[in-house]
Structure formats: structure tokens, C-alpha cells
Coordinates of C-alpha atoms and ligand atoms in Angstrom, one line a residue:
Chain A
M1 CA -27.7 20.4 -13.2
K2 CA -29.1 17.0 -12.5
I3 CA -26.8 14.0 -12.5
L4 CA -27.6 10.7 -14.3
G5 CA -25.8 7.6 -13.0
I6 CA -25.9 4.4 -15.0
D7 CA -24.6 1.0 -13.9
M8 CA -24.5 -1.4 -16.8
G9 CA -24.8 -4.8 -15.3
S10 CA -24.7 -8.0 -17.2
R11 CA -28.4 -8.6 -16.8
E12 CA -29.8 -5.4 -15.6
V13 CA -29.0 -1.8 -16.2
K14 CA -29.5 0.4 -13.1
I15 CA -30.3 4.0 -13.4
A16 CA -30.3 6.7 -10.8
L17 CA -31.0 10.4 -11.1
M18 CA -29.7 12.9 -8.6
D19 CA -30.8 16.5 -8.0
K20 CA -29.2 18.7 -5.4
N21 CA -27.5 15.8 -3.8
L22 CA -30.7 13.7 -3.5
I23 CA -31.6 10.7 -5.5
I24 CA -34.9 11.6 -7.1
H25 CA -35.5 8.7 -9.4
K26 CA -34.4 5.1 -9.7
Q27 CA -35.1 2.5 -12.4
K28 CA -34.0 -0.9 -13.5
I29 CA -34.1 -2.1 -17.1
S30 CA -33.1 -5.5 -18.4
T31 CA -29.8 -5.2 -20.2
M32 CA -31.2 -6.6 -23.4
T33 CA -34.1 -4.1 -23.4
F34 CA -31.8 -1.3 -22.6
Y35 CA -29.6 -1.9 -25.6
K36 CA -32.6 -2.5 -27.8
N37 CA -34.9 0.3 -26.7
Y38 CA -32.8 3.0 -25.1
C39 CA -29.7 3.1 -27.3
L40 CA -28.9 4.2 -30.7
Y41 CA -25.9 3.3 -32.9
K42 CA -24.2 6.2 -34.4
N43 CA -21.0 5.9 -36.4
G44 CA -20.3 2.5 -34.8
K45 CA -20.8 4.0 -31.3
L46 CA -23.4 3.3 -28.9
E47 CA -25.3 6.3 -27.7
V48 CA -27.7 6.4 -24.9
D49 CA -31.0 8.1 -25.8
I50 CA -31.8 9.8 -22.5
S51 CA -35.0 11.2 -23.7
R52 CA -36.4 7.7 -23.7
L53 CA -35.6 7.6 -20.0
G54 CA -37.9 10.6 -19.6
I55 CA -35.1 13.1 -19.3
S56 CA -35.5 16.1 -21.4
E57 CA -33.1 18.5 -19.8
E58 CA -29.3 18.5 -20.0
V59 CA -27.7 16.3 -17.4
A60 CA -24.2 15.4 -16.3
A61 CA -23.9 11.7 -16.9
V62 CA -21.6 9.1 -15.3
S63 CA -21.5 5.4 -16.1
T64 CA -19.9 2.3 -14.9
G65 CA -20.1 -1.4 -15.4
Y66 CA -19.9 -4.0 -18.1
G67 CA -20.9 -2.1 -21.2
R68 CA -19.4 1.2 -20.2
N69 CA -16.6 1.1 -22.7
N70 CA -19.1 1.0 -25.5
T71 CA -21.2 4.0 -24.6
D72 CA -20.9 7.4 -26.0
I73 CA -17.8 8.8 -24.5
S74 CA -18.6 12.5 -25.0
M75 CA -21.7 12.3 -22.9
F76 CA -20.7 9.8 -20.2
K77 CA -17.8 10.1 -17.9
Q78 CA -16.8 6.5 -17.2
I79 CA -15.6 5.3 -13.9
T80 CA -14.5 1.9 -12.7
E81 CA -17.1 -0.3 -10.9
I82 CA -14.9 -0.3 -7.8
K83 CA -14.9 3.4 -7.6
A84 CA -18.7 3.7 -8.3
H85 CA -19.5 1.3 -5.5
V86 CA -17.2 3.0 -3.1
Y87 CA -18.7 6.4 -3.9
G88 CA -22.1 4.8 -3.5
A89 CA -21.4 3.4 -0.1
I90 CA -19.9 6.6 1.1
Y91 CA -22.9 8.5 -0.1
Q92 CA -25.4 6.1 1.4
T93 CA -23.8 5.7 4.8
G94 CA -21.8 8.9 5.3
M95 CA -18.9 6.6 6.5
K96 CA -15.3 7.0 5.4
E97 CA -13.7 3.9 7.0
F98 CA -15.2 0.5 6.1
T99 CA -14.8 -2.6 4.2
L100 CA -17.3 -3.0 1.3
L101 CA -18.4 -6.5 0.3
D102 CA -20.2 -6.4 -3.0
V103 CA -21.6 -9.8 -4.1
G104 CA -23.2 -9.4 -7.4
G105 CA -24.8 -11.9 -9.7
Q106 CA -21.6 -12.6 -11.5
D107 CA -18.7 -11.4 -9.4
V108 CA -17.5 -10.5 -5.9
K109 CA -15.6 -7.4 -4.9
V110 CA -14.1 -6.6 -1.5
V111 CA -12.8 -3.1 -1.0
K112 CA -11.1 -1.5 2.0
V113 CA -11.8 2.2 2.4
E114 CA -9.7 4.3 4.8
K115 CA -10.1 8.1 5.1
G116 CA -12.5 7.9 2.2
L117 CA -10.0 6.3 -0.2
I118 CA -9.6 2.8 -1.5
T119 CA -6.5 1.3 0.1
D120 CA -7.0 -2.4 -0.6
L121 CA -9.1 -4.6 -2.8
E122 CA -9.8 -8.1 -3.8
M123 CA -12.0 -9.4 -6.7
N124 CA -13.3 -12.6 -8.0
E125 CA -14.8 -12.7 -11.4
K126 CA -14.0 -16.3 -12.2
C127 CA -16.0 -18.3 -9.8
A128 CA -19.7 -18.9 -10.1
A129 CA -19.8 -20.6 -6.7
S130 CA -19.1 -17.4 -4.8
C131 CA -21.6 -15.0 -6.3
G132 CA -25.4 -14.5 -6.6
R133 CA -25.7 -16.8 -9.5
F134 CA -24.9 -19.7 -7.2
L135 CA -27.8 -18.9 -4.9
E136 CA -30.2 -18.6 -7.8
N137 CA -29.2 -22.0 -9.2
M138 CA -29.5 -23.6 -5.8
A139 CA -32.9 -21.9 -5.2
G140 CA -34.0 -23.5 -8.5
V141 CA -32.9 -26.9 -7.4
L142 CA -34.7 -26.6 -4.0
E143 CA -37.7 -25.0 -5.7
I144 CA -37.8 -22.2 -3.2
S145 CA -37.7 -18.4 -3.8
L146 CA -34.4 -16.7 -3.5
D147 CA -35.6 -14.5 -0.6
K148 CA -36.8 -17.4 1.3
L149 CA -33.7 -19.5 0.7
T150 CA -31.4 -16.8 2.2
E151 CA -33.3 -16.7 5.5
Y152 CA -32.0 -20.0 6.8
F153 CA -28.8 -20.2 8.7
K154 CA -29.2 -22.8 11.5
E155 CA -27.4 -26.1 11.4
P156 CA -26.3 -26.0 7.9
V157 CA -25.9 -29.3 6.2
E158 CA -22.3 -29.8 5.1
L159 CA -21.7 -29.1 1.4
N160 CA -18.0 -29.6 0.7
S161 CA -17.7 -29.0 -3.0
T162 CA -15.9 -25.8 -4.0
C163 CA -17.4 -25.8 -7.5
S164 CA -20.9 -24.6 -8.2
V165 CA -21.7 -27.4 -10.6
F166 CA -20.6 -30.1 -8.2
S167 CA -22.4 -28.4 -5.4
E168 CA -25.6 -28.9 -7.2
S169 CA -25.2 -32.7 -7.4
E170 CA -24.0 -32.7 -3.8
L171 CA -27.2 -30.9 -2.8
I172 CA -29.3 -33.3 -4.7
G173 CA -27.6 -36.1 -2.9
K174 CA -28.5 -34.5 0.4
I175 CA -32.1 -34.1 -0.6
A176 CA -32.2 -37.8 -1.4
E177 CA -30.7 -38.5 2.1
G178 CA -33.8 -36.8 3.5
V179 CA -32.1 -33.8 5.1
S180 CA -34.6 -31.2 6.2
M181 CA -35.3 -28.2 4.0
D182 CA -34.2 -25.8 6.6
R183 CA -30.8 -27.4 6.9
L184 CA -30.5 -27.8 3.1
C185 CA -31.1 -24.0 2.7
A186 CA -28.8 -23.1 5.5
G187 CA -26.2 -25.4 3.9
V188 CA -26.4 -23.5 0.7
N189 CA -26.0 -20.2 2.5
Y190 CA -23.1 -21.4 4.6
S191 CA -21.4 -22.7 1.5
L192 CA -21.5 -19.3 -0.1
Y193 CA -20.1 -17.7 3.1
R194 CA -17.3 -20.3 3.1
K195 CA -16.3 -19.4 -0.4
L196 CA -16.3 -15.7 0.4
R197 CA -14.2 -16.2 3.5
P198 CA -10.8 -16.5 1.8
L199 CA -11.5 -13.3 -0.2
L200 CA -12.3 -11.5 3.1
F201 CA -9.4 -12.9 4.9
R202 CA -7.2 -9.7 4.9
F203 CA -10.2 -7.4 5.7
K204 CA -11.3 -8.7 9.0
G205 CA -12.1 -6.3 11.7
K206 CA -14.3 -3.3 11.9
K207 CA -17.2 -2.2 9.8
L208 CA -18.4 -4.3 6.9
I209 CA -20.9 -2.8 4.4
L210 CA -22.8 -5.2 2.3
S211 CA -23.7 -4.3 -1.2
G212 CA -24.9 -5.9 -4.4
G213 CA -27.9 -8.2 -4.7
V214 CA -26.8 -10.7 -2.1
A215 CA -26.6 -8.0 0.5
K216 CA -30.2 -8.8 1.2
S217 CA -29.3 -12.2 2.4
K218 CA -30.1 -12.5 6.2
S219 CA -28.1 -15.6 6.6
L220 CA -24.9 -14.2 5.0
A221 CA -25.0 -11.2 7.4
R222 CA -25.3 -13.6 10.3
Y223 CA -22.3 -15.6 9.3
L224 CA -20.3 -12.5 8.6
A225 CA -21.1 -11.0 12.0
N226 CA -18.4 -13.2 13.6
D227 CA -15.7 -11.7 11.5
F228 CA -16.6 -8.0 11.9
D229 CA -17.6 -5.7 14.7
E230 CA -20.5 -4.4 12.7
I231 CA -22.4 -5.3 9.6
I232 CA -24.2 -2.6 7.7
K233 CA -26.6 -3.3 4.9
L234 CA -27.1 -0.7 2.3
E235 CA -30.7 0.3 1.8
E236 CA -30.3 0.2 -2.0
P237 CA -27.7 -2.4 -2.5
Q238 CA -28.6 -3.1 -6.1
F239 CA -28.5 0.6 -7.0
N240 CA -25.3 1.3 -5.2
G241 CA -23.2 1.5 -8.4
A242 CA -25.6 3.9 -10.1
I243 CA -25.9 6.0 -7.0
G244 CA -22.2 6.1 -6.7
C245 CA -22.0 7.4 -10.3
C246 CA -24.3 10.2 -9.3
S247 CA -22.4 11.0 -6.2
Y248 CA -19.1 11.0 -8.1
G249 CA -20.7 13.3 -10.8
S250 CA -21.9 15.7 -8.1
F251 CA -18.3 16.6 -7.2
F252 CA -17.3 17.8 -10.6
Chain B
M1 CA 42.4 0.0 3.1
R2 CA 40.5 -2.5 5.2
K3 CA 36.8 -2.9 4.4
I4 CA 34.0 -3.2 7.0
G5 CA 30.4 -4.1 6.4
I6 CA 27.5 -2.3 8.1
T7 CA 23.9 -3.6 8.6
T8 CA 22.3 -0.2 8.7
T9 CA 23.4 3.4 9.0
V10 CA 26.0 3.7 11.8
P11 CA 28.3 6.6 12.7
I12 CA 30.4 6.3 9.6
E13 CA 32.5 9.4 10.5
I14 CA 34.2 7.2 13.1
L15 CA 34.8 4.3 10.7
L16 CA 36.2 6.6 8.1
A17 CA 38.4 8.3 10.7
A18 CA 39.7 4.8 11.4
N19 CA 40.6 4.5 7.8
Y20 CA 38.0 1.9 6.8
K21 CA 36.3 1.4 3.5
V22 CA 32.7 1.2 4.6
I23 CA 30.2 -1.0 2.8
D24 CA 26.4 -0.9 3.5
L25 CA 25.4 -4.5 3.0
N26 CA 21.9 -3.5 2.2
N27 CA 23.0 -1.7 -0.8
V28 CA 25.4 -4.5 -1.9
F29 CA 22.4 -6.9 -1.6
I30 CA 19.7 -4.9 -3.3
S31 CA 21.7 -3.4 -6.1
S32 CA 23.0 -6.7 -7.3
D33 CA 21.3 -8.7 -10.1
S34 CA 21.9 -11.8 -8.1
Y35 CA 20.0 -10.4 -5.1
S36 CA 17.7 -13.4 -4.9
E37 CA 20.8 -15.7 -4.7
D38 CA 21.8 -13.9 -1.5
I39 CA 18.4 -14.7 0.0
E40 CA 18.7 -18.3 -1.2
R41 CA 22.1 -18.7 0.3
A42 CA 20.7 -17.6 3.7
E43 CA 17.8 -20.0 3.4
R44 CA 20.1 -22.8 2.5
D45 CA 22.2 -22.0 5.5
G46 CA 19.2 -22.3 7.7
F47 CA 17.5 -18.9 7.9
P48 CA 13.8 -19.6 8.3
K49 CA 11.3 -18.8 5.5
S50 CA 9.6 -16.6 8.0
S51 CA 12.4 -14.1 8.5
C52 CA 12.7 -10.9 6.6
A53 CA 14.3 -10.8 3.2
W54 CA 16.5 -7.9 4.2
I55 CA 18.1 -9.9 7.0
K56 CA 18.7 -12.8 4.7
G57 CA 20.0 -10.6 1.9
I58 CA 22.5 -8.9 4.2
Y59 CA 23.7 -12.3 5.3
G60 CA 24.1 -13.6 1.7
A61 CA 25.7 -10.3 0.6
C62 CA 28.1 -10.4 3.5
L63 CA 29.4 -13.8 2.5
R64 CA 29.4 -13.1 -1.2
Y65 CA 31.3 -9.9 -0.7
G66 CA 33.9 -11.5 1.5
I67 CA 33.4 -9.2 4.4
D68 CA 35.5 -10.1 7.5
E69 CA 34.6 -7.3 9.8
I70 CA 31.1 -6.0 10.4
V71 CA 29.3 -3.4 12.5
G72 CA 25.8 -4.4 13.6
V73 CA 23.2 -2.3 15.3
Q74 CA 21.4 -4.2 18.0
E75 CA 19.4 -1.6 19.6
G76 CA 17.3 0.9 17.6
D77 CA 17.3 -0.9 14.4
C78 CA 16.3 -4.5 13.6
S79 CA 15.4 -6.9 16.4
N80 CA 16.8 -9.7 14.3
T81 CA 20.3 -8.2 13.9
G82 CA 21.4 -9.7 17.1
A83 CA 20.8 -13.3 15.9
L84 CA 22.3 -12.4 12.5
L85 CA 25.5 -11.2 14.2
E86 CA 25.8 -14.4 16.2
V87 CA 25.6 -16.5 13.0
L88 CA 28.2 -14.3 11.3
K89 CA 30.5 -14.5 14.3
K90 CA 30.4 -18.2 14.1
K91 CA 31.5 -17.9 10.5
G92 CA 34.6 -16.2 11.7
I93 CA 33.6 -12.6 11.0
K94 CA 34.7 -10.0 13.5
V95 CA 31.7 -8.3 14.9
Y96 CA 31.4 -4.8 16.4
H97 CA 28.3 -3.5 18.1
F98 CA 26.6 -0.2 18.0
S99 CA 23.4 0.9 19.7
Y100 CA 21.0 3.8 19.3
P101 CA 19.9 3.8 22.9
S102 CA 16.1 3.6 23.4
S103 CA 16.3 6.1 26.2
H104 CA 17.1 8.6 23.5
T105 CA 19.0 10.9 25.9
I106 CA 22.0 12.8 24.8
E107 CA 24.0 11.3 27.7
D108 CA 23.4 7.7 26.6
I109 CA 24.1 8.6 22.9
T110 CA 27.3 10.3 23.9
S111 CA 28.4 7.3 25.8
E112 CA 27.6 5.0 22.9
L113 CA 29.5 7.1 20.5
N114 CA 32.5 7.4 22.9
K115 CA 32.5 3.6 23.2
F116 CA 32.4 3.3 19.4
M117 CA 35.3 5.7 19.0
K118 CA 37.3 3.8 21.6
A119 CA 36.6 0.5 19.8
F120 CA 38.2 1.9 16.7
N121 CA 40.8 3.9 18.5
V122 CA 39.7 7.2 17.0
S123 CA 39.6 10.6 18.8
L124 CA 36.8 13.1 18.9
E125 CA 38.9 15.6 16.9
Q126 CA 39.5 13.1 14.2
T127 CA 35.8 12.2 14.1
E128 CA 34.7 15.8 13.9
S129 CA 37.2 16.6 11.2
V130 CA 35.7 13.8 9.0
R131 CA 32.3 14.9 10.0
K132 CA 33.0 18.4 8.6
D133 CA 34.1 16.9 5.3
L134 CA 31.1 14.6 5.1
N135 CA 28.7 17.4 5.9
N136 CA 29.7 19.1 2.6
I137 CA 28.6 15.9 0.8
R138 CA 25.5 15.6 2.9
N139 CA 24.6 19.1 1.7
L140 CA 24.8 17.8 -1.9
A141 CA 22.2 15.1 -1.2
K142 CA 20.1 17.8 0.5
A143 CA 20.4 19.9 -2.7
I144 CA 19.0 16.9 -4.7
D145 CA 16.2 16.6 -2.1
E146 CA 15.3 20.3 -2.7
L147 CA 15.5 19.7 -6.5
T148 CA 12.8 17.1 -5.8
Y149 CA 10.3 18.9 -3.6
I150 CA 10.9 22.5 -4.3
D151 CA 12.0 22.6 -8.0
N152 CA 10.0 19.5 -9.0
K153 CA 12.9 18.4 -11.1
A154 CA 14.4 15.3 -9.6
T155 CA 12.3 12.1 -9.8
G156 CA 11.3 10.1 -6.7
F157 CA 13.8 7.4 -7.7
E158 CA 16.7 9.8 -8.2
N159 CA 15.9 11.2 -4.8
H160 CA 15.8 7.7 -3.3
I161 CA 19.2 6.8 -4.7
S162 CA 20.9 10.0 -3.8
Q163 CA 19.8 9.8 -0.2
V164 CA 20.2 6.1 0.4
T165 CA 23.8 6.1 -1.0
L166 CA 24.9 8.3 1.9
S167 CA 24.6 5.4 4.3
D168 CA 28.1 4.3 3.1
F169 CA 29.0 7.0 0.6
D170 CA 29.2 4.2 -1.9
G171 CA 32.4 3.1 -0.3
N172 CA 34.2 6.2 -1.4
P173 CA 33.1 9.7 -0.2
Q174 CA 35.1 11.5 -2.9
K175 CA 33.6 9.6 -5.7
C176 CA 30.2 9.8 -4.1
A177 CA 30.5 13.6 -4.0
E178 CA 31.4 13.7 -7.7
F179 CA 28.4 11.5 -8.5
L180 CA 26.1 13.8 -6.6
E181 CA 27.5 17.0 -8.2
G182 CA 27.1 15.5 -11.6
K183 CA 23.5 14.6 -10.8
I184 CA 22.8 18.1 -9.5
N185 CA 24.2 19.5 -12.7
E186 CA 22.1 17.3 -14.8
I187 CA 18.8 17.6 -12.9
S188 CA 19.0 21.4 -12.6
K189 CA 18.9 21.9 -16.3
R190 CA 15.6 20.0 -16.7
P191 CA 12.2 21.6 -16.9
P192 CA 10.1 20.9 -13.8
R193 CA 7.9 17.9 -14.0
K194 CA 4.1 18.1 -14.1
Q195 CA 2.8 15.4 -11.9
L196 CA 0.0 16.7 -9.8
L197 CA -0.2 14.3 -6.8
R198 CA 2.6 14.7 -4.3
L199 CA 3.4 11.5 -2.4
G200 CA 5.6 10.7 0.6
Y201 CA 7.3 7.4 1.0
I202 CA 7.8 6.3 4.6
G203 CA 9.2 3.1 6.1
V204 CA 12.3 1.0 5.3
P205 CA 13.7 1.5 1.8
P206 CA 11.7 -0.8 -0.5
M207 CA 12.7 -4.1 -1.9
I208 CA 10.5 -3.1 -4.9
C209 CA 12.1 -0.1 -6.5
D210 CA 9.7 0.1 -9.5
V211 CA 7.2 1.7 -7.1
F212 CA 8.8 5.1 -7.7
E213 CA 8.3 4.9 -11.4
Y214 CA 4.9 3.1 -11.3
V215 CA 3.1 6.0 -9.5
E216 CA 4.2 8.4 -12.2
R217 CA 1.8 6.8 -14.6
F218 CA -1.0 8.1 -12.4
N219 CA -0.1 11.7 -12.3
A220 CA 1.8 11.2 -9.0
C221 CA 5.4 11.4 -7.8
F222 CA 7.3 10.9 -4.7
V223 CA 8.7 14.1 -3.2
Y224 CA 9.7 12.7 0.2
N225 CA 11.6 9.6 1.1
E226 CA 11.6 9.4 4.8
V227 CA 14.1 6.9 5.9
Q228 CA 16.4 7.4 2.9
R229 CA 16.5 11.1 3.8
E230 CA 17.3 10.2 7.4
F231 CA 20.2 8.1 6.2
S232 CA 21.7 11.2 4.6
F233 CA 21.4 13.2 7.8
P234 CA 19.9 16.3 6.3
R235 CA 20.2 18.3 9.6
A236 CA 23.9 17.3 10.2
S237 CA 25.3 20.8 9.4
Q238 CA 23.1 22.4 12.1
A239 CA 24.3 19.9 14.7
P240 CA 27.1 21.3 16.8
N241 CA 28.8 17.9 17.2
I242 CA 28.5 14.3 16.3
Y243 CA 26.6 13.6 19.5
R244 CA 23.8 15.9 18.5
Q245 CA 23.8 14.7 15.0
Y246 CA 23.1 11.1 16.0
Y247 CA 20.6 12.3 18.7
D248 CA 18.7 14.0 16.0
Y249 CA 18.5 11.0 13.7
T250 CA 14.8 9.9 13.8
Y251 CA 14.7 6.4 12.4
P252 CA 16.2 4.3 15.2
Y253 CA 14.3 5.9 18.0
D254 CA 10.7 5.7 19.0
L255 CA 7.8 6.1 16.6
E256 CA 6.6 9.3 18.2
F257 CA 9.9 11.0 17.5
R258 CA 9.9 9.7 13.9
L259 CA 6.3 10.9 13.4
M260 CA 7.2 14.4 14.5
E261 CA 9.6 14.8 11.6
I262 CA 7.2 13.0 9.2
K263 CA 4.4 15.4 10.1
K264 CA 6.7 18.4 9.6
Q265 CA 7.6 17.2 6.2
I266 CA 4.0 16.5 5.2
R267 CA 3.3 20.2 5.7
L268 CA 6.5 21.5 4.3
R269 CA 6.3 19.4 1.1
S270 CA 2.5 19.7 0.7
L271 CA 2.0 16.0 0.5
D272 CA -1.4 14.6 -0.7
G273 CA -0.8 11.0 0.4
I274 CA 1.7 8.7 2.0
V275 CA 2.9 5.2 0.9
H276 CA 4.0 3.2 3.9
Y277 CA 6.3 0.4 3.0
T278 CA 6.5 -2.5 5.4
Q279 CA 8.4 -5.7 5.1
S280 CA 6.9 -9.1 5.6
F281 CA 7.8 -10.5 9.0
C282 CA 9.1 -7.2 10.2
H283 CA 8.0 -5.8 13.6
R284 CA 7.8 -2.3 11.9
A285 CA 4.7 -3.5 10.0
I286 CA 2.8 -3.4 13.4
Q287 CA 3.6 0.3 13.6
D288 CA 1.4 0.8 10.6
I289 CA -1.6 0.9 13.0
V290 CA -0.3 3.9 14.8
I291 CA 1.0 5.6 11.7
K292 CA -2.4 5.5 10.1
Q293 CA -4.0 6.9 13.1
E294 CA -1.5 9.7 13.6
L295 CA -1.2 11.0 10.1
D296 CA -4.0 13.2 8.9
I297 CA -3.5 12.5 5.2
P298 CA -4.3 9.2 3.4
V299 CA -1.9 6.3 4.0
F300 CA -1.5 3.4 1.6
T301 CA 0.4 0.4 2.9
I302 CA 2.5 -1.9 0.7
E303 CA 4.0 -5.1 2.2
G304 CA 7.0 -6.3 0.4
D305 CA 8.6 -9.7 0.6
K306 CA 11.2 -11.1 -1.6
S307 CA 10.3 -9.8 -5.0
N308 CA 12.0 -6.7 -6.4
C309 CA 9.0 -5.6 -8.4
L310 CA 5.4 -4.7 -7.7
D311 CA 3.0 -7.6 -8.1
S312 CA -0.2 -7.1 -10.1
R313 CA -2.4 -7.0 -7.1
T314 CA -0.5 -4.2 -5.5
K315 CA -0.5 -2.4 -8.8
L316 CA -4.2 -2.6 -9.0
R317 CA -4.6 -1.4 -5.4
L318 CA -2.2 1.5 -5.9
E319 CA -4.0 2.5 -9.1
A320 CA -7.4 2.6 -7.4
F321 CA -5.9 4.6 -4.5
L322 CA -4.2 7.2 -6.7
D323 CA -7.3 7.4 -8.9
M324 CA -9.5 8.4 -5.9
L325 CA -6.7 10.6 -4.4
G326 CA -6.8 12.4 -7.7
D327 CA -10.5 12.9 -7.4
I328 CA -10.1 14.4 -3.9
R329 CA -7.3 16.6 -5.1
G330 CA -9.5 17.8 -8.0
L331 CA -12.2 18.7 -5.4
K332 CA -10.0 21.0 -3.4
Ligands
SF4_1 S1 12.7 -4.8 7.5 FE1 12.4 -5.1 9.6 S2 12.9 -7.2 10.1 FE2 13.8 -6.6 8.1 S3 15.8 -6.0 8.6 FE3 14.6 -4.2 8.6 S4 13.9 -3.9 10.7 FE4 14.7 -6.0 10.5

């Protein structure tokens, strides 16, 4: 039987389909569209209409993320996001010992995995200055694409504010001082790294796997390289949760 | 009867032969509602913030309990005990020393025990006679241990309590025996419990005792308490004499020797995972590195400090660990 993994993010729903231990299909749908066009309400419960995803056969379905508690329980087995991401990372890398840093749009998770099991974790869902949303806002201020912004790492301009709202005005101040674009961008990236550092404090050491949207950031990986022996970027960082759901489902 | 405090398990046979009422200050400290006052007392008297809560607690309990004689173990147990004893001595408390020699040879242990007997003016015959009586009680604790891992009837916490109390026989071996007999009676009548995951607890006894109950919410239970079990000397009856008995005690000697017994118990008790408890500021926390490498089942480390209950972060971690351990167990 094929396995359907769904990661319900706050802005995008990520879908992965697995057959014989291989991911054969991936898809992203905006959360709004997903609820509107792919779901049905039955008896006050939300049910995912998988035929609209182009799936006609019976599948084993596993879900994680934001909206998971609302979905039809009989069809979806629900797992925590932490677990989904860990299963995803194990599946994608084949590793059993690592620290996983998942920087998503809205939250940050750090998980230590030993012998294939979670042994430690740290989360931050409360601070907008340490997640992807921060970079998006700053890219908007600097009028540069997110991809481009995250490339710069040299000579970061100092941004001291710990709060994302204040960082923005601080950045504008630096623009007005005539600081070069390269240094401004690097400053934004370094500022994100600095805010992640306390969360990573107890996880220093060996292998770090980067996951979530921000995993694509080149500068972040460069800064983190000093704290870990090896930095590994997942190939499908944004689909990691959905892939993890499939991988989890394949065991049962 | 004169009372004497101990800082960890010592050859109690000798102290009882010398007609002492023996009090394990660790138990006095942790079982008291005012345990945090013991720690505070120590800090007010100058113990640094950065020293282990057990050491401070023993100090506070020693004063609270009005102990005027104490046995401290300087080699083989805590590296901080030496300094603790110096402070207590200054307070006018009579201090006796005992060591578990790091050489771990039967000759050196024999000589330590002989010295200890001499200090208390007790003969080997007297010691052996007490040992024989105590072994009967030790066998009761062993029976509760078996009710835990063979019959699945005793809880992890009951197991912990019944083993740990043998460090001082609760100050009264006779009463302690009655308590254990009562427990055996009560526990034997129960139906076996159903928890699926079998956990081992290794490391110093925890400051946080709710860990035993907490894991039960996640389909798990502790069926092995390493150091507590060592405190009860489960192999004492097989030892031909007191020298062998204390030679065979794993906890105060090197990690390799300790790990041999742990590995044996992992197999014997079919453990799925291990919780390793370490204490903040304790040198034993460093051993976690070796322990994780040496054991071939998952090891989850908890670091305790002053609190006597699990904090929310540790609870979350433990839940995630047990959740995945359950997955793996389901896979087998
Ligand atoms: S926990 Fe460690 S530092 Fe504290 S008393 Fe025990 S051996 Fe000493």
C-alpha cells in the first residue's frame, strides 16, 4: 500500500506520497486552498478528500503539523511534528546520530537524536526574530529576494536588537548610515544566527542536519560550521515533515 | 544505642556489630519535606552554589538530625566527601573514614575492612554473624526486585524504595525486615502490570522521585534500579565472606566493572532503554559519555539539580523519547 504523508503548515500544506519506500510524488498547496478545495466538513469534522489529490487507491495516511488535530482521525494517524521531522531526517540521510535544526517560517526546533531516538529537544514558537518570518520581513525592507539575502555572510553589520520589530528600525537606521548592501544582508543573517545560538547551546558537537525553509540559507550554514563538526543540508528541507510522515507510516 | 551517620553505603555489618544505630544521611535528607532547607542551610554556611545538591543535603541533614559521629567514604564514592568531612569535623563531629580502594584487589579491600573493624573494635566473627542475619533481609529486597522484573508486579518506585532502604536498614534491621515482608505480601497478590516498555535506571539515586511514576503514563516502567540494587547487595548470600561481598559491590569501583553488571542486567531483564540520571556538578556526569558508547540500547540522560520533581522540559524530552522507543518496540 502507498503511504500518504501530510504536513499541515501554517501557510503551506506539504504532501508526499511513498511507494515501496520511495517518495514518488511531492506537492505543496497553500493552507487556505487546501482547506477550501481539498477538504470536506462532515459531522463537524474535517476530512481530507484524497481523490482531489489525484489518489484513487487506498493509502495509509499519516499527518502532522498545525491543523492535524482537526483532520479526520479514522483515516489519518497523527504524529507530532518533532517525530515527523526526525523520521524525515533519518529517512533522507540514513543517519541515526545527529542534531536536527529545523527553522520554519514560524518556529524553531532543535532535536538531538541518538541511536535513532530523540534524547533531547528545544523549541521556540514564541519569537518571530529567530525564524523564517524574520528573514522574509528583512528581505522586504532591503528589497531583495530571500534567496539572494541569505547568501551574504562577510563582515556583518552589527544589529543588536533581540526583537524582530526593533531589528527592522535598526536596519533602516543602518541603511540611512550608508552601510553597504552586502554588509546589511550579512548583518541580517548573522542576527538570525545569534538568536538561534542560545537554543543550540546544549547541542554543540557533532553532526548538524538543517531542515525547514531556512535550511537553504548559505550564510546560516557558514556561521553554524564553527559550532559543529559537520553541517548537512537536507535535499528536501521543506518536505521533511511530510516525508517523515511517510517514513513513519512505512513501519506500521 | 549510639547513632552514627553515613554518607553512602558502607560496611554496615561492622557498625551494627559495634552496636550502632546507623543512619544514611542521604535518606534523611531526601525523604524529608524540608529537604530544601537542608540545602539552604549548607549554602548559608558557605557551600558554593556550584556544588552538588546531595553533598549540601547530607550536610544540612547531618546538622538537623543532630549527628555527632559520621562515617565518610573518601575513595570510591564522591570526590567531594573529603571536603565535607573536614567541614563537619570542624563542627565537632567525630569522623571515621572508609575507602573502596581504587585498585579493587581483594587484598586491599580486606585490609580496608580490617582497619574498619579495628576502628570500631569488632571481630571478624561478630561481623560475619551480623552479615548472616542481614543477608536474610537482603534476600527480601531481592524478592521484591524479582517481583518487579520477573512477575511484573512491583512498581519501579516500590523497587527503588525497597532497595535503597537497605543502605541503613532504615535504622532498624528488624523493622526493615517486617516492612519488606509486608510489602512482598501485598505486592504478590496483585495482578501483573501491563506496561510494555521495560526501562532501566542507572546512576545515583534521583533527587526527582516522580520520574518512576511519570514514565508509566507512556506505557513504560522501570524494572531495574542499578545503584539502589547495589546498595542492597543482591549477591551477598553467594559471597563466602564480608571481604568478597564488598569486593563484588560495583558502584564504587571503576566504570568498566560497573558496566559489566549493567550489561548483564540489560539482557537478563530484557530492557528496551536506559535512563541515566546524573547530578549537576557531579563528576559522574562525565561518565555519561562512556556509558552511551558502551551500552547497545538507547540511553536517555536526565540531569537533576535541586528540585525534587521533573521540570516541564525534561518531561517533554522524556515523552518524545518514550514515544519513539515505543515505535521501535512495535517494529520488532
Ligand atoms: S551526586 Fe556526585 S557530586 Fe553529588 S554526592 Fe554523589 S558522587 Fe558526589
